[in-house]
Short mmCIF file of C-alpha atoms in Angstrom, two decimals:
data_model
loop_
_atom_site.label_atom_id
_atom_site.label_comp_id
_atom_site.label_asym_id
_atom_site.label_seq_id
_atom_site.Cartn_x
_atom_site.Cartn_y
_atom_site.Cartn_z
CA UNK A 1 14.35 12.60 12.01
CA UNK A 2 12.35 15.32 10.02
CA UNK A 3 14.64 17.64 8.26
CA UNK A 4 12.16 19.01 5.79
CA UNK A 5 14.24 22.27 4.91
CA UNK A 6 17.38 23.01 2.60
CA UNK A 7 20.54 23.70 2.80
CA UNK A 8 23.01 25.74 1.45
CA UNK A 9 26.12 25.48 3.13
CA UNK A 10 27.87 22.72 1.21
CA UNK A 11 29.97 23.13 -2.07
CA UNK A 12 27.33 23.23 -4.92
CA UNK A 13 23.93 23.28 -5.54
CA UNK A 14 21.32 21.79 -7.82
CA UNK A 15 18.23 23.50 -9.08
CA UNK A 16 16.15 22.76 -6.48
CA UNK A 17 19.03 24.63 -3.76
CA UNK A 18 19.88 21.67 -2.59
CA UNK A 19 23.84 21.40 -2.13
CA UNK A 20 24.89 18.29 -3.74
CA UNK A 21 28.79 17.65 -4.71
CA UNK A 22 29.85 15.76 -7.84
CA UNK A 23 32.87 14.28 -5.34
CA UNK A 24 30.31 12.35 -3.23
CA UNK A 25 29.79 9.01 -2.99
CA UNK A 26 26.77 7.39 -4.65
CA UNK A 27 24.14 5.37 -2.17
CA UNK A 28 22.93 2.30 -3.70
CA UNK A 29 19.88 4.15 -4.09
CA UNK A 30 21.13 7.65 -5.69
CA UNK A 31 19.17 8.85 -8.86
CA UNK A 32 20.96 10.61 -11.70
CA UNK A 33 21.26 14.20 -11.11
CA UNK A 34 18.99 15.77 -13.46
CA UNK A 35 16.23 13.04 -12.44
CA UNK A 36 16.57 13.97 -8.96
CA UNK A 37 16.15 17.67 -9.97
CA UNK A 38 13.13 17.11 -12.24
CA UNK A 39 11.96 15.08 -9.28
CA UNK A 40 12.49 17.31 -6.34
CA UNK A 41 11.25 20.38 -8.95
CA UNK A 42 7.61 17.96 -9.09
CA UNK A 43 7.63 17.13 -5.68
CA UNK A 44 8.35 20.37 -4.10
CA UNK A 45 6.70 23.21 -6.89
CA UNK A 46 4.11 21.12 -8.29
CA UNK A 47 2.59 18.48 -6.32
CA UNK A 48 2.95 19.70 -2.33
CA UNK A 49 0.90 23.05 -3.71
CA UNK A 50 -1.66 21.29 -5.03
CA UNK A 51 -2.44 19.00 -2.21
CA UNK A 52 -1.97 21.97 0.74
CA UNK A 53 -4.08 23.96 -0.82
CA UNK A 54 -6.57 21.65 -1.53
CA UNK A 55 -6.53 19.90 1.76
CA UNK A 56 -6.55 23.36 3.41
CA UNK A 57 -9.62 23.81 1.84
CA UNK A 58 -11.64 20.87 2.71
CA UNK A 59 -10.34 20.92 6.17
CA UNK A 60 -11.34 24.10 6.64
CA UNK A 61 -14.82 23.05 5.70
CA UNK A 62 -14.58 19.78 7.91
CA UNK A 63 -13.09 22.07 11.03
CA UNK A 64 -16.26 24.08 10.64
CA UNK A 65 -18.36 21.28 10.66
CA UNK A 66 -16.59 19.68 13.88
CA UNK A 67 -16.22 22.72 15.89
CA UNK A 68 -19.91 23.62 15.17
CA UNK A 69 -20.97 19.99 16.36
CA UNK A 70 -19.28 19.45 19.66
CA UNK A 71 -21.91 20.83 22.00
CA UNK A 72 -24.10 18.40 20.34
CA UNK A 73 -21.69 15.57 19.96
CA UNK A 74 -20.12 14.66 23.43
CA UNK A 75 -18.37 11.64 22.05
CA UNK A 76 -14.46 12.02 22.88
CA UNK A 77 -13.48 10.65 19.95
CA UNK A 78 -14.75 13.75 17.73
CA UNK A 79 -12.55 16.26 20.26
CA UNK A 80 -9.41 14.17 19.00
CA UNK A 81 -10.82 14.37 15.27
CA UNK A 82 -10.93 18.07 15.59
CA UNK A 83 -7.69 18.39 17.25
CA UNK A 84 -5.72 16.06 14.27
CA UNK A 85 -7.71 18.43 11.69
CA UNK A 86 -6.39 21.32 13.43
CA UNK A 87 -3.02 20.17 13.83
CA UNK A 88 -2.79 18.52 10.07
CA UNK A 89 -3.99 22.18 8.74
CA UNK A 90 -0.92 23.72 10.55
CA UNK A 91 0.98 20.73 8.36
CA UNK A 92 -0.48 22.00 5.39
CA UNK A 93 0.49 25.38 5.67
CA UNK A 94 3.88 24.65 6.75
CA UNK A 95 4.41 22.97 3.24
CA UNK A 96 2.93 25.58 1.55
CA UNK A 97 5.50 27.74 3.08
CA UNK A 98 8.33 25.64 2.62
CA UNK A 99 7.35 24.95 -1.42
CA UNK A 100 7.14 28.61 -1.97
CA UNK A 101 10.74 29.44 -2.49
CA UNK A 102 11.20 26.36 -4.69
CA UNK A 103 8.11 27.64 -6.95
CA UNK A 104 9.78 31.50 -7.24
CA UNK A 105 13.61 30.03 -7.21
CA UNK A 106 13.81 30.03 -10.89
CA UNK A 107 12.84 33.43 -11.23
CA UNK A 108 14.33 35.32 -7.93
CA UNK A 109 16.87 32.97 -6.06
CA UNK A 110 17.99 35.38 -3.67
CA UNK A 111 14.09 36.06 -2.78
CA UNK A 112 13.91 32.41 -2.72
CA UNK A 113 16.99 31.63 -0.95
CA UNK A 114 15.82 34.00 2.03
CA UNK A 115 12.66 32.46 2.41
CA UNK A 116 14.24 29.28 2.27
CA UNK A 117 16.71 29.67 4.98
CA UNK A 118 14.62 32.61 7.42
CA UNK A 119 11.37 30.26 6.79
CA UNK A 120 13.05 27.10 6.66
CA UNK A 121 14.24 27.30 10.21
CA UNK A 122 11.27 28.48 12.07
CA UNK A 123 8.47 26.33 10.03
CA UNK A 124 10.88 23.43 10.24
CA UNK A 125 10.61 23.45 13.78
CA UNK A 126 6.86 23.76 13.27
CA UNK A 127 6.75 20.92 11.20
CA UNK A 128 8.46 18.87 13.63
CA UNK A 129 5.77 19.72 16.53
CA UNK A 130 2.88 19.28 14.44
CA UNK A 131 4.25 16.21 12.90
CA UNK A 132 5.02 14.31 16.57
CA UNK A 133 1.42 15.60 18.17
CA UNK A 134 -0.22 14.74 14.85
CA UNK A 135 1.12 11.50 15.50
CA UNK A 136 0.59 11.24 18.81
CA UNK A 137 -2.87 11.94 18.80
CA UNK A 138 -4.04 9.38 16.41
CA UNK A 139 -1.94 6.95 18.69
CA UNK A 140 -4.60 8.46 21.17
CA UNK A 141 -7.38 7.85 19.10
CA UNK A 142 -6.62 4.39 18.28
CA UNK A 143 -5.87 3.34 21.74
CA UNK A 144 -9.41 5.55 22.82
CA UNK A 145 -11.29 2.98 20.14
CA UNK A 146 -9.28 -0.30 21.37
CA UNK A 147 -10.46 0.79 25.21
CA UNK A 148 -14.00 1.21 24.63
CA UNK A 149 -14.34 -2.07 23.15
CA UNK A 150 -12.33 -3.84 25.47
CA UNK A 151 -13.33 -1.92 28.47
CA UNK A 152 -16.84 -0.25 27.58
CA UNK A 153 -17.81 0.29 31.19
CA UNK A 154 -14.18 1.67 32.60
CA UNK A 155 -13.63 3.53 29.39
CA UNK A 156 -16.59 6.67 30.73
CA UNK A 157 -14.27 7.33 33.24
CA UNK A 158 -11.16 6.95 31.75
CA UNK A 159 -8.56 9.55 31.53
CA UNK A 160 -9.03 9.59 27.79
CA UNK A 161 -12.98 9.54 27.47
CA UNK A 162 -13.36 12.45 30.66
CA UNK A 163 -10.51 14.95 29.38
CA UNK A 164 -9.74 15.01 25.89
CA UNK A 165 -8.67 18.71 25.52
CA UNK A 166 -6.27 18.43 28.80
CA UNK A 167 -4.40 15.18 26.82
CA UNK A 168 -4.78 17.11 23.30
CA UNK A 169 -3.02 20.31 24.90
CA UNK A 170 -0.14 18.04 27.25
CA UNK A 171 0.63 16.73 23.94
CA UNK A 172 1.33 19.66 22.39
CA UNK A 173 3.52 21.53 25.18
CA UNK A 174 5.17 17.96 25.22
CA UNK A 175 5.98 18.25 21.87
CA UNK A 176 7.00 21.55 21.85
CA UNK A 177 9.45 20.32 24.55
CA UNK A 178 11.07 17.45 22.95
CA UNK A 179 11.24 19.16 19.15
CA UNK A 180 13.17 22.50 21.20
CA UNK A 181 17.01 21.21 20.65
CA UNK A 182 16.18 21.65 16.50
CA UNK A 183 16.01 25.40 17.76
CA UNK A 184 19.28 25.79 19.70
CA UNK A 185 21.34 23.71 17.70
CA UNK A 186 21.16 25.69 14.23
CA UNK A 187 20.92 28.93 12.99
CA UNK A 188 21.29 31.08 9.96
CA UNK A 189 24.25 32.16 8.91
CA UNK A 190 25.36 33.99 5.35
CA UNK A 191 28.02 33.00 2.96
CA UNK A 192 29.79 34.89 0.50
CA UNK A 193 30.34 33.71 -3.04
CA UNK A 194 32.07 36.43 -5.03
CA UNK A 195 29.78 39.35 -4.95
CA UNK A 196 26.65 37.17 -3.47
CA UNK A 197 25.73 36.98 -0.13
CA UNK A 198 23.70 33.71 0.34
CA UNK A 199 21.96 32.72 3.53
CA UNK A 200 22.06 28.96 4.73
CA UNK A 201 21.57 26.86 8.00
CA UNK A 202 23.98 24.58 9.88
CA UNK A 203 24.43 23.33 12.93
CA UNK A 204 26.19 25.01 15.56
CA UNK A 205 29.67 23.45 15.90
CA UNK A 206 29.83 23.56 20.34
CA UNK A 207 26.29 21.29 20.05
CA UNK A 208 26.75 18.79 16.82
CA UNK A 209 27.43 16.05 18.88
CA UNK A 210 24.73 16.93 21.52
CA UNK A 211 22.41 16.84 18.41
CA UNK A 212 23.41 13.63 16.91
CA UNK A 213 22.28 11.82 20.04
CA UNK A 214 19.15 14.03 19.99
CA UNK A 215 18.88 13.10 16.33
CA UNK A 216 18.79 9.53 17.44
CA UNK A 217 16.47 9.89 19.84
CA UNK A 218 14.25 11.79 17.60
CA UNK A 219 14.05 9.18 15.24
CA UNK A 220 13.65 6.11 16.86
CA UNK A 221 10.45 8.08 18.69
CA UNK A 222 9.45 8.74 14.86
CA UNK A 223 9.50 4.86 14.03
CA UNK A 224 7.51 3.91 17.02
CA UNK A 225 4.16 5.92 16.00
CA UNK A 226 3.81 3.29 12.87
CA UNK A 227 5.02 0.46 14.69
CA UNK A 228 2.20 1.15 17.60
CA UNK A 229 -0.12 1.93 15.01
CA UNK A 230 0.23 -1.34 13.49
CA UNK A 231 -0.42 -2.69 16.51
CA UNK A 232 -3.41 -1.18 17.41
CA UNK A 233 -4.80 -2.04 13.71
CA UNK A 234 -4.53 -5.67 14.32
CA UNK A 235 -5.76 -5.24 17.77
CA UNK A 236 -9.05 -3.21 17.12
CA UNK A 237 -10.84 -5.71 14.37
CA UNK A 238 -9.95 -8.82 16.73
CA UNK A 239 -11.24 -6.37 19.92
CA UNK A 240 -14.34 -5.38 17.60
CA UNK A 241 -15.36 -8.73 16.61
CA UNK A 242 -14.75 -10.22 19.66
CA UNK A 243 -17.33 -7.60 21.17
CA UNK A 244 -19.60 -8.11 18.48
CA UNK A 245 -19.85 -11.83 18.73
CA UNK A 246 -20.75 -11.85 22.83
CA UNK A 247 -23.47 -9.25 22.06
CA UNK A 248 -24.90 -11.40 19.80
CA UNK A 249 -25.06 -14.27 21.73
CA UNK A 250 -27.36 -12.59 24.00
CA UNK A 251 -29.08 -10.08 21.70
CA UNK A 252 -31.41 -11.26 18.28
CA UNK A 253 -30.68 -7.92 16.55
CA UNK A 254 -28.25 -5.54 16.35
CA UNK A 255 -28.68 -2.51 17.86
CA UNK A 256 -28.28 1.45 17.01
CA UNK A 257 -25.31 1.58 19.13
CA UNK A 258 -23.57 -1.78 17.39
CA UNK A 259 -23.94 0.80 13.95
CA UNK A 260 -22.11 3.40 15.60
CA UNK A 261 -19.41 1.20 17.24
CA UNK A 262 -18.91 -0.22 13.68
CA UNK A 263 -18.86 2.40 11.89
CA UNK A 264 -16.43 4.87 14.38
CA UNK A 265 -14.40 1.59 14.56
CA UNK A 266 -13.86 1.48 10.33
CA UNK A 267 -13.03 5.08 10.17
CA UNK A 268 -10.52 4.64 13.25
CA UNK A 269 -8.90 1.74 11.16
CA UNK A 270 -8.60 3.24 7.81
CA UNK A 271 -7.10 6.27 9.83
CA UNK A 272 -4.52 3.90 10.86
CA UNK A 273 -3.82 2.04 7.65
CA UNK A 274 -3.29 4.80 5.75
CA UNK A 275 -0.82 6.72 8.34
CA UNK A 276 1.01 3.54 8.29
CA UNK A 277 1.41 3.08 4.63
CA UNK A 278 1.61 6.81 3.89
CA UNK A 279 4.70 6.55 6.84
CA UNK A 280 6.66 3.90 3.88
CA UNK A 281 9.24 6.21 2.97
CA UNK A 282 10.09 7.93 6.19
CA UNK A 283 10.66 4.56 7.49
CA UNK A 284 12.85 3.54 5.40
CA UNK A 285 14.81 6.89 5.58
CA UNK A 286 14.92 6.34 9.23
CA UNK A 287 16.39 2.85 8.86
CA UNK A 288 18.83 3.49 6.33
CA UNK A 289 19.95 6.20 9.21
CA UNK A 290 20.55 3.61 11.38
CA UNK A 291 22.66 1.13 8.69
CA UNK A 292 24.84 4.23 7.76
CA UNK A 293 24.40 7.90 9.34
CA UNK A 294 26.03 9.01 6.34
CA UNK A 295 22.45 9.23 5.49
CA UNK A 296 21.74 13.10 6.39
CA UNK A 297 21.51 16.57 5.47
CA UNK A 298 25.32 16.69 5.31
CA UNK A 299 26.23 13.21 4.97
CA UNK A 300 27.87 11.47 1.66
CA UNK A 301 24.64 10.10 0.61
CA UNK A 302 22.88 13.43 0.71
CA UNK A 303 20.94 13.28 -2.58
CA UNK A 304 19.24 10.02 -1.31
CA UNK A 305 18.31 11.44 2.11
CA UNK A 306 16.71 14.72 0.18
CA UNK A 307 15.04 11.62 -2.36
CA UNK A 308 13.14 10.01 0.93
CA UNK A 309 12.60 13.15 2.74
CA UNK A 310 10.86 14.80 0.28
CA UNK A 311 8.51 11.19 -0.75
CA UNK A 312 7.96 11.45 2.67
CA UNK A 313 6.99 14.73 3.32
CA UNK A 314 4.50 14.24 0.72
CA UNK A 315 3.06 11.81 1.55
CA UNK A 316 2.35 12.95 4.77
CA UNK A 317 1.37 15.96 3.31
CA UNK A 318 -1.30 13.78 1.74
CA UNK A 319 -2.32 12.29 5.04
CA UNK A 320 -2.85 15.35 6.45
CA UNK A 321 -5.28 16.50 3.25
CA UNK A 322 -7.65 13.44 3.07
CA UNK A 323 -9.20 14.31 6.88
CA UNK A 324 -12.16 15.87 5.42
CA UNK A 325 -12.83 12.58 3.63
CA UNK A 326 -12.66 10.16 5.99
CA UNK A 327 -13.99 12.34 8.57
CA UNK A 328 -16.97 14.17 6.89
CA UNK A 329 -17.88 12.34 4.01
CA UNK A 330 -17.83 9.19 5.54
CA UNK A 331 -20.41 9.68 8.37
CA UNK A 332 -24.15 10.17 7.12
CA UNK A 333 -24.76 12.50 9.52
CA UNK A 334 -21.95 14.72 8.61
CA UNK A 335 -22.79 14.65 4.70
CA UNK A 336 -26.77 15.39 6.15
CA UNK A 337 -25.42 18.51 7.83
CA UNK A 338 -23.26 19.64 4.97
CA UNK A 339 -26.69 18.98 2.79
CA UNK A 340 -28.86 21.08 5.18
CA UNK A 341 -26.23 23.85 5.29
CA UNK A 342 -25.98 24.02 1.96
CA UNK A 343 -29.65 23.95 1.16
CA UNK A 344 -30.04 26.93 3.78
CA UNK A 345 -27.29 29.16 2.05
CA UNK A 346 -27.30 28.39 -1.04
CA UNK A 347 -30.79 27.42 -1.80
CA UNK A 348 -32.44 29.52 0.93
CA UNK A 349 -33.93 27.18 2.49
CA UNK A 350 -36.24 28.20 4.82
CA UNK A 351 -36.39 24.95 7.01
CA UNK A 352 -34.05 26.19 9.90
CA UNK A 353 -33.86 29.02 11.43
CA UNK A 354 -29.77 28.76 11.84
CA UNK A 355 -27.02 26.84 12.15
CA UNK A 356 -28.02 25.45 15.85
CA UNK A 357 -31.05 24.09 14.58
CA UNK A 358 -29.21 22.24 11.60
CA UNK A 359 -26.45 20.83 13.86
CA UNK A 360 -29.42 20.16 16.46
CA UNK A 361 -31.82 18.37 14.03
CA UNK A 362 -29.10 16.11 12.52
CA UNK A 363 -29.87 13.25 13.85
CA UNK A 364 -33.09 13.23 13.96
CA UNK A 365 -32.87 13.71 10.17
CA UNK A 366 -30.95 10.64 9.95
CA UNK A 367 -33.04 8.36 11.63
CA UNK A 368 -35.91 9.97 9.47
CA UNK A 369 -34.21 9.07 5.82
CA UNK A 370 -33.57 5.33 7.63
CA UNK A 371 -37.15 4.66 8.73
CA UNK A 372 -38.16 6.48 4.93
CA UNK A 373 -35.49 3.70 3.37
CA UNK A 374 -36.69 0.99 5.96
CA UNK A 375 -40.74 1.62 5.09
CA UNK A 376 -39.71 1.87 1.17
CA UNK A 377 -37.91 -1.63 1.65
CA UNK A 378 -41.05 -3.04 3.25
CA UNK A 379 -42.86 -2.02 1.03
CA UNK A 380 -41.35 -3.19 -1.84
CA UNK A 381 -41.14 -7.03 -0.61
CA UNK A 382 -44.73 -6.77 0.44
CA UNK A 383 -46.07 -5.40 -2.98
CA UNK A 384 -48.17 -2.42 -1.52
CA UNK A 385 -47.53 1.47 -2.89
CA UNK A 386 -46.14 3.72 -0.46
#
């Protein structure tokens, strides 16, 4: 269940637009009114800004460096990276949409209440693709890590190793698919109050019930992505050092290859952790859903449904923001190619030619900086000058 947008067909309304009515009953979990406000005001003007923009622009950076890379990098792995980039961008933008009327609200709310409600509907249909392929795909990456160590040999000519971009796109048109009754089952509408015409959303009466069950559906697919993903975190590391240890056992030293496996292996599990744990508070939306659907947009306990829905949206939000991080920064060769590009651009640099040769060179630069640390090392414990 991912209804990321307001309303503003119910009796009254709080700063933030969302309808709230003093009549309601309070959830066990239901904050006092002006907290929520201060706290949906943070949330939704302050904090989503900051972190779509910022993630926007370090994505954009780490999309450049991906895209530039593949023809030299024909690991699938890094096709699924740039697809999840891609795909968490689209995210980002979506809540820099949706926070936009919240930011101008206090100073034009019928400017803010149309972008709301016009935007609202299509980019929360958006948000609900991106958010199930997003999902989906790192489902795809961690089962595409868990393969290749159980299954090194099969895995080249798996499905997922041999045709990335056909399972990346499937996903996509699937999702597109499944998130299409949000579409036909609301629409805009306008209200008058006095001499104001206000626009809102709501369901369409002839398909409520048809949504409910799709509602249902819809969420219990959303709780599986976390649950699998937990899963797969516990499986990898046992899978990994299982691997590891048989290698061993017939090999003195590690090789180049064991490096890579560990290190694609890490970044595959700290992709996982933190979409579980950044997953918390839609979770626990999704199961207070199923103790009481009162839960909702346009249930009783309205305020606390907003409360969780916007935490969550946040924090995926965040998710979505750190990809540069764990997918740039953390490989060597990546932060070697952001080095060389910015030595060439910045510091003229007159070492290559163009970006080919930087992407081209990279790894050879790497191995160059280990056998420089390696022969330093020696060097040291021997006592000689290098």
């Amino acid at each position: 269940m991912n209804e990321s947008f307001v309303w503003t067909n119910m009796p009254t309304e709080n700063a933030t637009g969302i309808p709230m009515s003093s009549s309601l009953p309070k959830s066990p979990f239901a904050l006092h009114q002006d907290v929520f406000n201060l706290y949906a005001i943070i949330v939704n003007a302050i904090c989503t800004p900051i972190v779509a923009i910022f993630g926007l622009c370090l994505n954009g950076v780490g999309i450049f460096v991906l895209w530039n890379d593949l023809k030299f990098n024909k690991q699938s792995i890094y096709r699924y990276m740039l697809a999840l980039m891609v795909f968490d961008n689209i995210y980002l933008i979506v809540g820099l949409i949706l926070c936009t009327g919240a930011i101008i609200k206090p100073f034009d709310y019928d400017l803010a209440n149309i972008i709301l409600m016009h935007g609202s509907y299509l980019t929360g249909y958006l948000d609900m693709v991106i958010y199930h392929a997003s999902s989906a795909i790192l489902v795809v990456m961690a089962s595409e890590r868990f393969k290749a160590l159980v299954w090194p040999l099969a895995f080249k000519q798996s499905c997922l190793a041999r045709y990335p971009w056909t399972i990346i796109s499937s996903i996509f048109v699937l999702c597109i698919i499944f998130s299409s009754p949000f579409l036909i089952s609301y629409d805009v509408i306008t209200i008058q109050r006095g001499n104001t015409t206000i626009f809102g959303v709501r369901r369409k009466e002839e398909l409520v019930e048809f949504y409910d069950q799709y509602s249902l559906i819809e969420t219990l697919v959303s709780g599986v992505y976390p649950i699998v993903m937990v899963f797969l975190n516990f499986a990898i590391p046992i899978a990994y050092c299982r691997v590891m240890n048989k290698r061993r056992a017939l090999q003195s030293c590690n090789s180049k290859q064991d490096s890579q496996q560990l290190k694609v292996t890490i970044m595959v599990i700290l992709i996982a952790m933190l979409y579980v744990l950044l997953s918390i508070p839609k979770l626990m939306l999704q199961t207070l859903f199923f103790m009481d659907n009162q839960y909702n947009f346009d249930g009783a306990y309205v305020q606390t449904f907003y409360f969780f829905t916007f935490t969550g949206d946040l924090f995926a939000r965040i998710n979505s923001a750190n990809d540069f991080f764990i997918y740039v920064l953390v490989s060597r060769r990546y932060r070697n190619i952001l080095y060389r590009i910015v030595m060439k651009y910045v510091a003229c640099s007159k070492k290559y030619k163009n970006l080919n040769d930087i992407f081209r060179n990279a790894n050879s630069d790497v191995i160059e900086t280990e056998k420089q640390k390696s022969m330093t090392q020696i060097s040291v414990v021997d006592g000689s000058e290098k």
